[in-house]
CSV table of N, CA and C in Angstrom, one decimal:
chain,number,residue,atom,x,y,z
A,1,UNK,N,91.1,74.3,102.9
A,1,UNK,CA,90.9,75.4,103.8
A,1,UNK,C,91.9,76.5,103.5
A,2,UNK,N,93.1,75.9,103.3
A,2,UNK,CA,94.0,77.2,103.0
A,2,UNK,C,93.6,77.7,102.0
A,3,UNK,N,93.3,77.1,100.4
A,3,UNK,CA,93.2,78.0,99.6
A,3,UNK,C,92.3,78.8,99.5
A,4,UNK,N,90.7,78.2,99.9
A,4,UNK,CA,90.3,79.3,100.5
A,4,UNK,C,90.1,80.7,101.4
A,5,UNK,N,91.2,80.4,102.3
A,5,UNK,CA,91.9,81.8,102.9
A,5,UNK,C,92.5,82.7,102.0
A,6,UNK,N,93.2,81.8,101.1
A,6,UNK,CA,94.1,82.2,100.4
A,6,UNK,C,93.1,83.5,99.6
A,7,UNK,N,92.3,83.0,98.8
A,7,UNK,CA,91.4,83.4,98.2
A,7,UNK,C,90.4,84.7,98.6
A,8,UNK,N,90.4,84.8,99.6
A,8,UNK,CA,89.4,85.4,100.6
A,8,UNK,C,90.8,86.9,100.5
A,9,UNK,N,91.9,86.6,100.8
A,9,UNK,CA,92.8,87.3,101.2
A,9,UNK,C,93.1,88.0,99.7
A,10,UNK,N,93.0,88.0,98.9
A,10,UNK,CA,93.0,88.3,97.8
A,10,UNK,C,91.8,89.2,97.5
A,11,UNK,N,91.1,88.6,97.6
A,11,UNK,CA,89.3,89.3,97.3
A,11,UNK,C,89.8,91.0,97.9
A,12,UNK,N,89.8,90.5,99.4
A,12,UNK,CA,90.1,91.7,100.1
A,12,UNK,C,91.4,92.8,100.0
A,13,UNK,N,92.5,92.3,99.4
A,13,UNK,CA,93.4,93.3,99.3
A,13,UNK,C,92.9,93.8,98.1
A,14,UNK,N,92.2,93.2,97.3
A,14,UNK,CA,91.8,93.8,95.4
A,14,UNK,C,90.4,94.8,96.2
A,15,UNK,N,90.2,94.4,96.8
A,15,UNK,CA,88.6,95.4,97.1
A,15,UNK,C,89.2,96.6,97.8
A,16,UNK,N,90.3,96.5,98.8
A,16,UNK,CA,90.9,97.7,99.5
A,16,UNK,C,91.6,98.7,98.9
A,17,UNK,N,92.7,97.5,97.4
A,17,UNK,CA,92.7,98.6,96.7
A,17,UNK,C,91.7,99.5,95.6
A,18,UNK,N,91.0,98.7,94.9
A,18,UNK,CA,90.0,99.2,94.1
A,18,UNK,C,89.2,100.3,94.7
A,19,UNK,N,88.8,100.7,96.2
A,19,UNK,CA,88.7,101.6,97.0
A,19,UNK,C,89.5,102.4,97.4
A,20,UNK,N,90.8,102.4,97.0
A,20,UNK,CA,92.0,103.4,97.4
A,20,UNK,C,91.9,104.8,96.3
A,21,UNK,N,91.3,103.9,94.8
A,21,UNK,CA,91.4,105.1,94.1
A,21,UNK,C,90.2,105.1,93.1
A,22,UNK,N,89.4,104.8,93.8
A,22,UNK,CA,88.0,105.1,93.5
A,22,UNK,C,87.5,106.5,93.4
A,23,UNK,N,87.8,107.4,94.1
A,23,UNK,CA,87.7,108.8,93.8
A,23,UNK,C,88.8,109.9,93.0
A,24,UNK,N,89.8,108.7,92.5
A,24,UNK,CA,90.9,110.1,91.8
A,24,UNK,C,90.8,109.0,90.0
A,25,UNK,N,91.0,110.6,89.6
A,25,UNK,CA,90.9,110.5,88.5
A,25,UNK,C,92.3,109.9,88.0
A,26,UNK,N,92.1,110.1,86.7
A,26,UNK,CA,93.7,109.1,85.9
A,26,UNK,C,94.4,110.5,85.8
A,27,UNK,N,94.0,111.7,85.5
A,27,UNK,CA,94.9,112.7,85.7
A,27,UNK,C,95.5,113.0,87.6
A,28,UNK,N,94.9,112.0,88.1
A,28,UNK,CA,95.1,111.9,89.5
A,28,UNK,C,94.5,113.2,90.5
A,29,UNK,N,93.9,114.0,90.2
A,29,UNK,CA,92.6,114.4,91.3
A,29,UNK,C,91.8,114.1,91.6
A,30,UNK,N,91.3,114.5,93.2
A,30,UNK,CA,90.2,113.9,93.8
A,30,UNK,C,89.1,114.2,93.7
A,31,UNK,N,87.8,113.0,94.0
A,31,UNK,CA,86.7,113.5,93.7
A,31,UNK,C,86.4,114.8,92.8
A,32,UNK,N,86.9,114.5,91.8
A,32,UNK,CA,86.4,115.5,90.3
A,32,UNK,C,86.8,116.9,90.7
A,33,UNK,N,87.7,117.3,91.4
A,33,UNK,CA,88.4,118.7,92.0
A,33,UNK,C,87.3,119.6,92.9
A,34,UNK,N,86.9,118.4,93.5
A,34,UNK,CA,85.8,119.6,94.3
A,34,UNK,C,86.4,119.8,95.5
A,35,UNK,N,85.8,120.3,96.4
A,35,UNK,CA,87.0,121.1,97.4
A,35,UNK,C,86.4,120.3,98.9
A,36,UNK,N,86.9,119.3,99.1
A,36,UNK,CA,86.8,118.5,100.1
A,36,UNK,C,86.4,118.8,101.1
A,37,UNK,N,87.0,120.3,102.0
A,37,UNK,CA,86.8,121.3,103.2
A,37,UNK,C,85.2,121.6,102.9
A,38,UNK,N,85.2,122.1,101.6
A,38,UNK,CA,83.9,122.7,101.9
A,38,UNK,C,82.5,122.0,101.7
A,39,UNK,N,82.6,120.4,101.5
A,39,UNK,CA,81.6,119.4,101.7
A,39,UNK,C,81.2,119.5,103.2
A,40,UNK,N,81.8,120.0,104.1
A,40,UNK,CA,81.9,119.8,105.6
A,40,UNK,C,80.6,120.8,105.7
A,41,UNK,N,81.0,122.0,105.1
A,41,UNK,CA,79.3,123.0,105.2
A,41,UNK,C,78.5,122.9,104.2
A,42,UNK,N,78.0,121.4,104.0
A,42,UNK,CA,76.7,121.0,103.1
A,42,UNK,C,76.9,121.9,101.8
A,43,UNK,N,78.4,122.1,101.3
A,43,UNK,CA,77.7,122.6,99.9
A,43,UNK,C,78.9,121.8,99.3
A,44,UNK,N,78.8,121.4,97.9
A,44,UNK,CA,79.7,120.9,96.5
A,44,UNK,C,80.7,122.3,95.9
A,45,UNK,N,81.2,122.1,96.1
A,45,UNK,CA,81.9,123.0,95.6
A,45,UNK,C,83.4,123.3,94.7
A,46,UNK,N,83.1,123.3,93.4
A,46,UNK,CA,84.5,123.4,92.6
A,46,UNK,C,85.9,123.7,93.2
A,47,UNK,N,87.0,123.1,92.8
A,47,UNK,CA,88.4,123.9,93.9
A,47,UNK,C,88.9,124.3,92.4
A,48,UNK,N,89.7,125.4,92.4
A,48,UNK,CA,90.4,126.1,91.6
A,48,UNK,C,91.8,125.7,91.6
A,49,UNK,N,92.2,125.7,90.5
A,49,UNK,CA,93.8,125.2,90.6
A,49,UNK,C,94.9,125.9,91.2
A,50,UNK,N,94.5,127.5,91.1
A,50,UNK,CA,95.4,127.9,92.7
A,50,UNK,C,95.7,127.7,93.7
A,51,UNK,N,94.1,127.2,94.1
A,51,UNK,CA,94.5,126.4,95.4
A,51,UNK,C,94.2,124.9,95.5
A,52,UNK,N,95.6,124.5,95.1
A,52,UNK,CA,95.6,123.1,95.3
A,52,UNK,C,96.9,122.7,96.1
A,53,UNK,N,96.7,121.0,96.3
A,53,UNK,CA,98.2,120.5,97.2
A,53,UNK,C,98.0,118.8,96.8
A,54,UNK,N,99.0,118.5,96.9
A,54,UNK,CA,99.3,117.0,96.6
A,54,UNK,C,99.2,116.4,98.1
A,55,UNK,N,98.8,115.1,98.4
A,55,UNK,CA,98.3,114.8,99.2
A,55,UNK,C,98.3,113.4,99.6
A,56,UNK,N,99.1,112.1,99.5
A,56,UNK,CA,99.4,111.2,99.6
A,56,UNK,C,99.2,110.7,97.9
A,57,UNK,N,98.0,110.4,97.5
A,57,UNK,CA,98.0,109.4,95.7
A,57,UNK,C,97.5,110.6,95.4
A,58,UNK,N,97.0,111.4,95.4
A,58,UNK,CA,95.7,112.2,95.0
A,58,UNK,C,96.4,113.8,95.0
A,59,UNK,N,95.4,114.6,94.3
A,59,UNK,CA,95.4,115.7,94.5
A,59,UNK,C,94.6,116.7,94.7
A,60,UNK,N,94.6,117.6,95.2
A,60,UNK,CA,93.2,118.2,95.8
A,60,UNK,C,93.2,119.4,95.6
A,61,UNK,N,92.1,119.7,95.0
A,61,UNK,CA,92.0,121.5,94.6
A,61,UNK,C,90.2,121.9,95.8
A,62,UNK,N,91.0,123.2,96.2
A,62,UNK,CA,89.7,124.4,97.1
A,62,UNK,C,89.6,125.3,96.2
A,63,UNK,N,88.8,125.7,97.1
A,63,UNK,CA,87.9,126.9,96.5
A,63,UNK,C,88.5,127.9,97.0
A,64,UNK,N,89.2,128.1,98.1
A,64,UNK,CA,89.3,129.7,98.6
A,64,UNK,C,91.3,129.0,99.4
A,65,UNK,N,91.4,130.1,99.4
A,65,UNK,CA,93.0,129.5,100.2
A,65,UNK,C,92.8,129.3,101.8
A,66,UNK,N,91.8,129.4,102.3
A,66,UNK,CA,91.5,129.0,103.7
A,66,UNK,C,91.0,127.9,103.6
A,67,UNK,N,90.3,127.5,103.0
A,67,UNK,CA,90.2,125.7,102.8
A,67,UNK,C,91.5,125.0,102.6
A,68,UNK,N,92.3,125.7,101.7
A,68,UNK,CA,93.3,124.8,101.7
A,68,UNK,C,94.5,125.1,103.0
A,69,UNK,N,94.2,125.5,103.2
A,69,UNK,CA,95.0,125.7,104.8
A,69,UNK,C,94.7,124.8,105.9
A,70,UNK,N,93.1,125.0,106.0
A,70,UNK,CA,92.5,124.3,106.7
A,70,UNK,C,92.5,122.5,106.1
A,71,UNK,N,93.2,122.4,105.4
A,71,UNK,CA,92.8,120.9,105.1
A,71,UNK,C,94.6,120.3,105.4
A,72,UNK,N,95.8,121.2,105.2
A,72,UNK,CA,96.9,121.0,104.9
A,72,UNK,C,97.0,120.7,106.6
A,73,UNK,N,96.7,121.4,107.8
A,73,UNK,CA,96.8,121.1,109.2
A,73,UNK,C,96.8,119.8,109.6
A,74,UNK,N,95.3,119.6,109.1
A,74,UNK,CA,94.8,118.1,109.6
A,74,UNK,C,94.1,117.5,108.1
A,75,UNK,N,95.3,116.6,107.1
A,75,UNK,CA,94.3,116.2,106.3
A,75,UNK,C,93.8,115.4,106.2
A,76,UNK,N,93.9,114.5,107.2
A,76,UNK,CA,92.9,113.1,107.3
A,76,UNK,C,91.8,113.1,107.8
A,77,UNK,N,91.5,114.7,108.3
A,77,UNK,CA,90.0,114.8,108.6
A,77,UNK,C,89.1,115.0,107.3
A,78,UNK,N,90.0,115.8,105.9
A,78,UNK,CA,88.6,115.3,105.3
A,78,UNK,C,89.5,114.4,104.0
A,79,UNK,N,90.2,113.9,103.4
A,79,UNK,CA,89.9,112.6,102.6
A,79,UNK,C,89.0,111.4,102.9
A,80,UNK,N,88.8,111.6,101.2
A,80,UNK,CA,87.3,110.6,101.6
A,80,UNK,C,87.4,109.0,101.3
């Protein structure tokens, strides 16, 4: 019984991490530099390297410098 705990507990920390950076690249930006804020108004949208900011593992490029303002406030409203 334990090693199957054991085992289970493993599954899950490998799955939690494997989902930690499932969206950043090996150059380490997110979701392919699209601009996270502006998924909120139904459109994809490329972020430009001016406006970008580092952000826990990841890095995150907008489109406009008010996205990135608006993401810097509160950013765990949009990491995905």
């Amino acid at each position: 019984m334990k090693k199957c705990f054991f085992v289970l507990m493993v599954a899950v920390f490998y799955n939690l991490s494997a989902q930690e950076n499932l969206n950043i690249s090996k150059d380490g930006v997110v979701i392919k530099g699209y601009d996270v804020v502006a998924y909120f108004s139904d459109k994809a949208v490329e972020g430009k390297d001016e406006f970008q900011t580092k952000y826990e593992s990841g890095i995150y490029k907008f489109s406009t410098a008010d996205n990135l303002a608006t993401f810097q406030k509160n950013p765990k409203n949009y990491i995905p």
